[in-house]
Every structure is written in structure tokens, then in C-alpha cells.
mmCIF file of C-alpha atoms in Angstrom:
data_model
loop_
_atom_site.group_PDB
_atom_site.id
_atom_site.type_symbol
_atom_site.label_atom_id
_atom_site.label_comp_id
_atom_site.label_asym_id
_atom_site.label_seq_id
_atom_site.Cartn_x
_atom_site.Cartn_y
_atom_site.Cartn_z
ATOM 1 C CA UNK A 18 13.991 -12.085 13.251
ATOM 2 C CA UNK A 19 14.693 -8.575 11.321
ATOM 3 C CA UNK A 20 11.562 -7.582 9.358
ATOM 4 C CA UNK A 21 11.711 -4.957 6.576
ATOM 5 C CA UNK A 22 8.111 -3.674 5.912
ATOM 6 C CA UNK A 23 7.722 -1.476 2.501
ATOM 7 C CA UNK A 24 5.305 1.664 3.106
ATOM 8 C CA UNK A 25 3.733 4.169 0.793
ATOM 9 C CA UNK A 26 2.020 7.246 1.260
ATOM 10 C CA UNK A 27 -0.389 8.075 -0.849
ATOM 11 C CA UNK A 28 -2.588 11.000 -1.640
ATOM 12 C CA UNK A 29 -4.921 12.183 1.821
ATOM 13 C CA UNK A 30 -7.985 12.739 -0.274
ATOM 14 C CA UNK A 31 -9.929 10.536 -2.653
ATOM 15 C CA UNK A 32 -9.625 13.179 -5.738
ATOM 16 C CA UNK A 33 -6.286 11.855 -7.029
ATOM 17 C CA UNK A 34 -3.946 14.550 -9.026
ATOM 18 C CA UNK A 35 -2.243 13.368 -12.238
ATOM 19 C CA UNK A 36 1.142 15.408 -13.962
ATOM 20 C CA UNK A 37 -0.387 16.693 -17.206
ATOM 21 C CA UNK A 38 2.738 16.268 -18.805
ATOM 22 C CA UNK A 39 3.776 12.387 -17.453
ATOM 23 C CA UNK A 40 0.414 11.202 -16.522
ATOM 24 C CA UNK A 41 1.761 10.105 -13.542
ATOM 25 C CA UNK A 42 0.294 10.848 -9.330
ATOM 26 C CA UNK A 43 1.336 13.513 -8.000
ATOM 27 C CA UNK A 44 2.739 13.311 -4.519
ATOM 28 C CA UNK A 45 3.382 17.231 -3.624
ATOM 29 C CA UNK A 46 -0.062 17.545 -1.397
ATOM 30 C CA UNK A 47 -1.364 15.749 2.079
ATOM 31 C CA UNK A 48 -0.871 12.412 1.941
ATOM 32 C CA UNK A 49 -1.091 9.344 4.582
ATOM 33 C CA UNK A 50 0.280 5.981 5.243
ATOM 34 C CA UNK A 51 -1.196 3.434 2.704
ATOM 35 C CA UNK A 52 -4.011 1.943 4.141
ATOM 36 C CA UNK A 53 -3.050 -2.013 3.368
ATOM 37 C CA UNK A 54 0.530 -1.477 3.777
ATOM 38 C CA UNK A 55 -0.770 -0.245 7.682
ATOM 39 C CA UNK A 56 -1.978 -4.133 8.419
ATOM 40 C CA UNK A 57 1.201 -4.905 7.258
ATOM 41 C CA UNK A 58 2.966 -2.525 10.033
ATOM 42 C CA UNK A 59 0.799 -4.069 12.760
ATOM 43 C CA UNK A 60 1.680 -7.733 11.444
ATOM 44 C CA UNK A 61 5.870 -6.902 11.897
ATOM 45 C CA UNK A 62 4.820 -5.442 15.138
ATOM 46 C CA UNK A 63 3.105 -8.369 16.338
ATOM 47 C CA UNK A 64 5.721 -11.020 14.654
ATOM 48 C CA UNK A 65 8.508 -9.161 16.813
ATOM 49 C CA UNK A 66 6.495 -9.867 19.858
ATOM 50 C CA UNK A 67 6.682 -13.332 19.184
ATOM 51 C CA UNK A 68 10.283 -14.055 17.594
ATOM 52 C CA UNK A 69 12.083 -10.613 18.749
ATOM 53 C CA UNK A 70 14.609 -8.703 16.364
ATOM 54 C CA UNK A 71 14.004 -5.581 14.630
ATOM 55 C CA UNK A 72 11.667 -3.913 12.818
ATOM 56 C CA UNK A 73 12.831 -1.236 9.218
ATOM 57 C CA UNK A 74 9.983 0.359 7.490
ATOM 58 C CA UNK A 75 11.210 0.906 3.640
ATOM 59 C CA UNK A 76 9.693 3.761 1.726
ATOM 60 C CA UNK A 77 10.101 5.130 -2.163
ATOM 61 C CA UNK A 78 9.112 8.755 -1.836
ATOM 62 C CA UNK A 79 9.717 12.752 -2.018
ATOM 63 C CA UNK A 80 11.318 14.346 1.081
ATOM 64 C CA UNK A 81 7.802 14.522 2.613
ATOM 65 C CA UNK A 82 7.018 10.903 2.783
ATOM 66 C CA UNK A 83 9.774 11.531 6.224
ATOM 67 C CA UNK A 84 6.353 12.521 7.642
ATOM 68 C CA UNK A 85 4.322 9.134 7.145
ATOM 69 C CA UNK A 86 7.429 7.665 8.482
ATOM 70 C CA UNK A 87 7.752 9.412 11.855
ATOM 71 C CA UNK A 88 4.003 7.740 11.854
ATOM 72 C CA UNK A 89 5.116 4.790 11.718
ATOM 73 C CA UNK A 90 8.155 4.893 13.937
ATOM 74 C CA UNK A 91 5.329 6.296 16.643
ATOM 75 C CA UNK A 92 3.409 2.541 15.704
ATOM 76 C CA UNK A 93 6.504 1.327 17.361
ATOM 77 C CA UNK A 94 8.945 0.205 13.908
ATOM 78 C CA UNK A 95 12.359 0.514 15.259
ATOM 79 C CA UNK A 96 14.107 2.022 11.720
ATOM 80 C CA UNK A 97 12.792 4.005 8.857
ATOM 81 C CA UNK A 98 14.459 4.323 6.096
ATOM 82 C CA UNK A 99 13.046 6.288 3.136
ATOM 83 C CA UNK A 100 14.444 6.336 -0.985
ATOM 84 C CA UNK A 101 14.116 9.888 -2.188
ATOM 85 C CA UNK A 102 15.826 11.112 -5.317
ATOM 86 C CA UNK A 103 14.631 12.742 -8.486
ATOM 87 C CA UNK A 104 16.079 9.717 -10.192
ATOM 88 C CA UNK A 105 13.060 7.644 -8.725
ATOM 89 C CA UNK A 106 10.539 10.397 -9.802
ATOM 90 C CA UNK A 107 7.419 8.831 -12.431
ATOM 91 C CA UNK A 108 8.410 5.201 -11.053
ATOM 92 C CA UNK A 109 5.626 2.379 -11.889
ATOM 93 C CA UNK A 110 5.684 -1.145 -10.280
ATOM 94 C CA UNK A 111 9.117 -2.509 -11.925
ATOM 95 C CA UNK A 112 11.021 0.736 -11.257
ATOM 96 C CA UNK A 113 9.605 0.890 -7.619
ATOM 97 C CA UNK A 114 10.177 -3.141 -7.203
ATOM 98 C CA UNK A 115 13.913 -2.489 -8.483
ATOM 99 C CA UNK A 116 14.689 0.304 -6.430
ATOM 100 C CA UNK A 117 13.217 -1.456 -3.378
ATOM 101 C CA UNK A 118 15.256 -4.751 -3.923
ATOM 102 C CA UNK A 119 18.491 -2.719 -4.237
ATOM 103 C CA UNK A 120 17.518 -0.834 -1.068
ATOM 104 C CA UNK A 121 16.811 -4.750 0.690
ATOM 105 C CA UNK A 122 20.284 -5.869 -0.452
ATOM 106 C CA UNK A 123 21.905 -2.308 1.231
ATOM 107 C CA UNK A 124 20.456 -3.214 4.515
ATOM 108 C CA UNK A 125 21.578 -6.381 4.523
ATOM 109 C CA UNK A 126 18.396 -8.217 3.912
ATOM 110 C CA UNK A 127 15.746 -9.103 6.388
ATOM 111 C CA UNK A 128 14.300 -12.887 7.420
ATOM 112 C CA UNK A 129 10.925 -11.846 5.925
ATOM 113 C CA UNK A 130 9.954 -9.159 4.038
ATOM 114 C CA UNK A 131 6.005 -7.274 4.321
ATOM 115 C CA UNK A 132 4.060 -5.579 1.928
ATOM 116 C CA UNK A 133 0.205 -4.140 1.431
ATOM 117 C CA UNK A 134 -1.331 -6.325 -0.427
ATOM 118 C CA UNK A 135 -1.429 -3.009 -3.067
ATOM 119 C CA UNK A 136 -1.525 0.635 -2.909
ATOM 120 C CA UNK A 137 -4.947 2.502 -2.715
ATOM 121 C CA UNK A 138 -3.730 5.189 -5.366
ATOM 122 C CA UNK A 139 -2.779 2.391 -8.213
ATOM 123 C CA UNK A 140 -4.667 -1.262 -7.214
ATOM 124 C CA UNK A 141 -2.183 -3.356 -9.242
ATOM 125 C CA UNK A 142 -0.851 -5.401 -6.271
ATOM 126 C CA UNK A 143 2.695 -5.667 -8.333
ATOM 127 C CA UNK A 144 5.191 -4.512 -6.183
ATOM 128 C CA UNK A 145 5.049 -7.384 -3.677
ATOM 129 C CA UNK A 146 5.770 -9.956 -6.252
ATOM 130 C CA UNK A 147 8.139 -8.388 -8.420
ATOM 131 C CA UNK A 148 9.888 -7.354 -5.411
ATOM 132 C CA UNK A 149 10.309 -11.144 -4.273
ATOM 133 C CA UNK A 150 11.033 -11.857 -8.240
ATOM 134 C CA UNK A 151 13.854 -9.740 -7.738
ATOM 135 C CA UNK A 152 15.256 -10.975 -4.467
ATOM 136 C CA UNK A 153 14.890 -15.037 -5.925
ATOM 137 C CA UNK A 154 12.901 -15.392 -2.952
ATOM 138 C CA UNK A 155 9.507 -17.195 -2.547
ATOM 139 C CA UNK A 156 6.101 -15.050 -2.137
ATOM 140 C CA UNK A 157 2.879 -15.772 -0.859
ATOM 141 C CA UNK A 158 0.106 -13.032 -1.413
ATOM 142 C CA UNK A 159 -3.376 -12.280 0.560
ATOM 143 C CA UNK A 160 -2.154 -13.679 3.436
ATOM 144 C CA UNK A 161 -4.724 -13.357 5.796
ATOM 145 C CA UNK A 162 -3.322 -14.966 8.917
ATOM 146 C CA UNK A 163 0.051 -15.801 10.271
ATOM 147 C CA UNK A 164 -1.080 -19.428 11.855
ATOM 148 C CA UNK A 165 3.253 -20.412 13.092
ATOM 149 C CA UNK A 166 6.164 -18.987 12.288
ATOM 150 C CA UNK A 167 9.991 -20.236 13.002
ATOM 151 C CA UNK A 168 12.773 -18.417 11.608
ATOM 152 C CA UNK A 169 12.815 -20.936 8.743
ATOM 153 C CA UNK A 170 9.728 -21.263 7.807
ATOM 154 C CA UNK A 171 6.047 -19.871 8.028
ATOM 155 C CA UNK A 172 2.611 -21.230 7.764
ATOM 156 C CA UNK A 173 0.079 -19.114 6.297
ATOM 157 C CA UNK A 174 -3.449 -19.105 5.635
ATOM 158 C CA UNK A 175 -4.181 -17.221 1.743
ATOM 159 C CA UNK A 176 -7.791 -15.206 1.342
ATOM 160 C CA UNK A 177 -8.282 -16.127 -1.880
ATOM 161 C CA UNK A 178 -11.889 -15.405 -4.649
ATOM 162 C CA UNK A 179 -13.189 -19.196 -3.608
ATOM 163 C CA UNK A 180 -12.389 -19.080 0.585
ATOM 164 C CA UNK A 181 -9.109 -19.992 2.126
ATOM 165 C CA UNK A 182 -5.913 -21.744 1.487
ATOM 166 C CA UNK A 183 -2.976 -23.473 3.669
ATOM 167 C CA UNK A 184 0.265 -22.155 2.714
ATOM 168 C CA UNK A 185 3.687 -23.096 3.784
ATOM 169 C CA UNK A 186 6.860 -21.479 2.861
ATOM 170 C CA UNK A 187 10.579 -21.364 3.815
ATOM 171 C CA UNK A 188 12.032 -17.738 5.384
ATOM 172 C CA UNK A 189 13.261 -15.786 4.059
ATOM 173 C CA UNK A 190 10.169 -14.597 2.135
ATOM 174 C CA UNK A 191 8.091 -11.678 0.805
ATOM 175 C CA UNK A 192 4.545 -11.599 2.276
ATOM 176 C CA UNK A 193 1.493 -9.449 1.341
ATOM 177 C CA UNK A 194 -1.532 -9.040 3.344
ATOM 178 C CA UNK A 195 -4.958 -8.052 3.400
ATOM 179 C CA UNK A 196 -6.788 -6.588 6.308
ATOM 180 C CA UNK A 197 -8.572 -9.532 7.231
ATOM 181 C CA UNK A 198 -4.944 -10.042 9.158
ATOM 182 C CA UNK A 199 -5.492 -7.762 12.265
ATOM 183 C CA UNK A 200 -7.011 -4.672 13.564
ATOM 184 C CA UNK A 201 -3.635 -1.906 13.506
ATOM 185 C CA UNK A 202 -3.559 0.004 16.757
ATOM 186 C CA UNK A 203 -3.241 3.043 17.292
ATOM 187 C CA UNK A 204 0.492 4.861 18.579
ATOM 188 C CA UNK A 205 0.794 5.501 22.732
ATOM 189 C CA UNK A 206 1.993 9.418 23.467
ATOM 190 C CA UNK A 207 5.011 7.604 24.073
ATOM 191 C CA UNK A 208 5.083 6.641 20.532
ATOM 192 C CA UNK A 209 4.264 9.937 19.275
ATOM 193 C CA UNK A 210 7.195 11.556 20.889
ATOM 194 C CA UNK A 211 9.427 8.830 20.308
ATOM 195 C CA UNK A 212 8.106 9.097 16.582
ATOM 196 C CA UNK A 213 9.077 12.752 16.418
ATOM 197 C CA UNK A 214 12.317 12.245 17.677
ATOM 198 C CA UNK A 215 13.271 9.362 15.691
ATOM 199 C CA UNK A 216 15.776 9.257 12.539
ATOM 200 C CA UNK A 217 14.544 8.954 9.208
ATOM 201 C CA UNK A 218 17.663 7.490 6.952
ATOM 202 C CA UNK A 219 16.991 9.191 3.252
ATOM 203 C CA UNK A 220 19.320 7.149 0.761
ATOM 204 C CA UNK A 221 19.760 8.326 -3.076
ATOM 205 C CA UNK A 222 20.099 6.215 -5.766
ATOM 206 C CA UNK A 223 23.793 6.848 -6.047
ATOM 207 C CA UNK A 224 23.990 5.293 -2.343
ATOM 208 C CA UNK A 225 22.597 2.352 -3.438
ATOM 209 C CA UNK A 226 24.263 2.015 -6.618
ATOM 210 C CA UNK A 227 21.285 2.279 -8.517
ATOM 211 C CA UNK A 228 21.258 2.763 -12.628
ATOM 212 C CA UNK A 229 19.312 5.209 -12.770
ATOM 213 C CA UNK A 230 17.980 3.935 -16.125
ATOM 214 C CA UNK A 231 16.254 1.276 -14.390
ATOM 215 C CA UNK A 232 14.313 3.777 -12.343
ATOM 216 C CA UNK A 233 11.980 6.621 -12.506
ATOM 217 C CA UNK A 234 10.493 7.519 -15.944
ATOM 218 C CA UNK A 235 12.988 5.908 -17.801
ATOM 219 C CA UNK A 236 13.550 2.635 -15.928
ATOM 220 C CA UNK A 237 9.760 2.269 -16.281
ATOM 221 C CA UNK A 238 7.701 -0.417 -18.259
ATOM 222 C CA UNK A 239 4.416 1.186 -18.606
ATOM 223 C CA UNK A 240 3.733 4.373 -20.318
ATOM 224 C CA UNK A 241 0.659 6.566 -19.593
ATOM 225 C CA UNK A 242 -0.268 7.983 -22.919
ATOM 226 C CA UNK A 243 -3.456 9.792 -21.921
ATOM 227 C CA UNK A 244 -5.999 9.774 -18.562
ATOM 228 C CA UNK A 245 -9.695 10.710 -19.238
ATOM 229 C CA UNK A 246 -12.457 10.628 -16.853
ATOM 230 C CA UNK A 247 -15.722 8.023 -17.365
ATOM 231 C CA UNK A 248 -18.755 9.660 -18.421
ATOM 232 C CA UNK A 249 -21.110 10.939 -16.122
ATOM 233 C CA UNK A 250 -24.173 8.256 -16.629
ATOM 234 C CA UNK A 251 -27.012 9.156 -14.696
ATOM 235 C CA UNK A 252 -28.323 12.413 -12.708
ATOM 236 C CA UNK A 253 -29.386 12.632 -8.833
ATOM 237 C CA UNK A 254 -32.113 14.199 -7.631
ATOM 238 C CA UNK A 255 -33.160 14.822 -4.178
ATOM 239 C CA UNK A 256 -36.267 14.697 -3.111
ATOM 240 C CA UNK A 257 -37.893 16.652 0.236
ATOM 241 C CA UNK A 258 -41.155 16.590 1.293
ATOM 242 C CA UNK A 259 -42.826 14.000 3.499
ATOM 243 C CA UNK A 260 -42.307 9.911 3.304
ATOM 244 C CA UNK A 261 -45.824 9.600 1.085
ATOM 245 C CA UNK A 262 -44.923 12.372 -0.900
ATOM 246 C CA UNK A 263 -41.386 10.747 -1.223
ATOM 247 C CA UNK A 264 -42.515 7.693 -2.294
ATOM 248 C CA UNK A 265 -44.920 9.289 -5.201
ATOM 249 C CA UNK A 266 -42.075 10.996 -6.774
ATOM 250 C CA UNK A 267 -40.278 7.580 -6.944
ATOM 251 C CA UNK A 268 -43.196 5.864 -7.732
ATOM 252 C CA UNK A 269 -43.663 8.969 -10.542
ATOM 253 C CA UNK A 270 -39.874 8.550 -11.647
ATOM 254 C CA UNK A 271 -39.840 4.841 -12.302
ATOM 255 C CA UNK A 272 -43.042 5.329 -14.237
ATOM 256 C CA UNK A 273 -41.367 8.068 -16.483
ATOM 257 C CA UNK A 274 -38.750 5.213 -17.125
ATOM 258 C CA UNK A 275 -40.421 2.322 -18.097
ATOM 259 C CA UNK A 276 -42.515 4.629 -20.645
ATOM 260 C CA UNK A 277 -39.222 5.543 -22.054
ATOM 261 C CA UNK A 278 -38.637 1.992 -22.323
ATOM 262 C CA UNK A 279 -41.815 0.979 -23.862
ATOM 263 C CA UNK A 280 -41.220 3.865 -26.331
#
């Protein structure tokens, strides 16, 4: 069975940098593979080891993102492939999903299709959906375990907010999964050096015959009008000192705060 698994990398550190002018996340700095979309990686990689066939990790990105995907070639993905154009610059979820599904239908398609159940940098869990929306083909999201899989069909066991479901669906579908799925491993020196060696195919959005008015900033739904940070709400202090004399300046604290209560 072929596999296409869609990456992201997103920003290495937790402080997240917006465009002043577009409101959108900027990508220029040190960024890493996605964590969710890496239990997705592991998943294909397993899956192969079962049915065979190859493995194409998908990626929407600047010419950096090449980076995250020589990672992911080292995991042992036998194609990367990665989207980079200034046309797909200030993409949200329905210009991402629509440059994606055009990239799926390049490649020929794939007998299932893997996603992160949602990026760490955005948390809206779109992509995966829309992405299968855009395909016609079915979609199952949270999957937390693979329980069989044919190349016609899958059964799949959802994480959902009240426990577990039973899922079954026919193949060719779009899956997204949580990391309740596996435990990713880690890439062999083998991998490493096969990583580094390995070709990264960059594809434009004239190459995939792309309006570009259905991508980037002006293919997009959503419009960030302004960002603002919350409030600060409350103050930390540290205390030193021993555990008794700890304790007293709690015990002191709450004290002050219940009179301002009372008050």
C-alpha cells in the first residue's frame, strides 16, 4: 500500500512570532517536525511493515522545511516531497488543505492518506478533514489505534471526550491520529546518512496547476485582523528560607487574601 503522510514544521521554541503586517506565523527561524504529525510518521512506518509499498511525506513550507524533511527520510519515509512557493505564503487551513489535495492528485494518490491530528503552532485540527473533503474521500479523526487493515478497508479504534469508539472505513482514506497511537522511534546512523543523502522534490504551484487565488493570503478564508496578548493576572513570588519559614509566608499570603476578600 503507498502511504502519503502530510508534515509540518513548526516554530522550535514555544514563543511563537507573528508578521506585524499579515498576522500570520512566521516560519524564517528554527523550527522542528510537528509533534502529532511525528505519530503519524511512525504509524506509515509501521503500516508498511505490515502491507509493504511506499512511504511520501507531503509538506507546505519555505525552502527550509527541506530540513525537517531529511528528518524524516532518516525515520525511514522512502519520498519527501515538499510545496514551496511564495504563492502559498499566509496560507490558513483551506488554502493549505487545497494546495495539499492538488499535490495528492500530482502523485497519483496514495491507498491511505496520514495526518497529525493538528499542528502545535495553530490547534484547529482542520487540515485533515478538509483535506479528505477535498479528495471525496472518507475520514476518521483521533484515531488512536490501527486494530486490521486490508488494502480495502481499515478498522480503527477513535479516542474520543467520553472513551473509545469502533470505526470501520473503506481505503482509500484520510486518517488523523493522536499520540496515544505509538511511541515514534528514533532514526539508526544509517538513517541519518541515508536522510542526508536523500532527495527532497520541491514542487511550485505552477507544477501543480494551482490557482494561485485559492492559495496563500488570497486563497484564504480567515483573516487575522489584530493579535494581542492576555493580561498578565497574577504575580509570583519566590520564597527562600527554610520549610517552616516557607510555610508562614504562605500561611501569611493566604491570610492577606481572604482579608481582601472580607473587605
Amino acid at each position: 500500500m503507498n502511504i502519503i503522510v502530510c508534515v509540518k514544521q513548526v516554530p522550535a521554541s514555544n514563543e511563537t512570532r507573528l508578521d506585524p503586517v499579515t498576522h500570520t506565523i512566521l516560519r524564517d527561524g528554527a523550527a522542528i517536525l510537528n509533534p502529532f504529525d511525528a505519530y503519524a510518521v511512525e504509524e506509515a512506518l509501521r503500516l508498511r511493515e505490515k502491507l509493504g509499498g511506499e512511504i511520501t511525506a507531503l509538506s507546505m513550507g519555505v525552502p527550509a522545511a527541506q530540513r525537517m524533511l531529511r528528518d524524516v527520510l532518516a525515520l525511514g519515509v522512502d519520498r519527501a516531497v515538499l510545496l514551496t512557493d511564495r504563492a502559498f505564503a499566509g496560507s490558513d487551513t483551506l488554502a493549505t488543505a487545497t494546495a495539499l489535495s492538488a499535490a495528492v492528485r500530482h502523485l497519483g494518490g496514495a491507498g491511505l492518506i496520514l495526518c497529525g491530528r493538528m499542528a502545535s503552532d495553530g490547534d484547529t485540527a482542520q487540515v485533515g478533514p478538509m483535506l479528505a473533503t477535498m479528495l471525496g474521500l472518507p475520514c476518521v479523526t483521533d484515531v488512536a489505534a490501527v486494530e486490521e487493515i486490508t488494502q480495502h478497508s481499515a478498522r480503527l479504534l477513535r479516542l474520543t471526550d467520553e472513551g473509545y469508539q469502533r470505526v470501520e472505513t473503506s481505503l482509500p482514506a484520510v486518517l488523523t491520529v493522536v499520540k496515544e497511537i505509538n511511541v515514534p522511534r528514533l532514526p539508526s546512523i544509517a538513517g541519518v546518512l541515508r536522510g542526508e543523502q536523500g532527495e527532497v522534490r520541491c514542487l511550485t504551484a505552477q507544477e501543480l496547476g494551482v490557482d494561485t487565488a485559492q492559495v496563500g493570503l488570497k486563497g484564504s478564508a480567515t483573516k487575522v485582523t489584530a493579535t494581542s496578548r492576555p493580561p498578565v493576572r497574577g504575580q509570583c513570588r519566590r520564597l527562600t528560607g527554610t520549610l517552616e519559614e516557607m510555610a508562614q509566608a504562605v500561611a501569611q499570603a493566604l491570610r492577606g487574601k481572604e482579608a481582601d476578600i472580607h473587605d
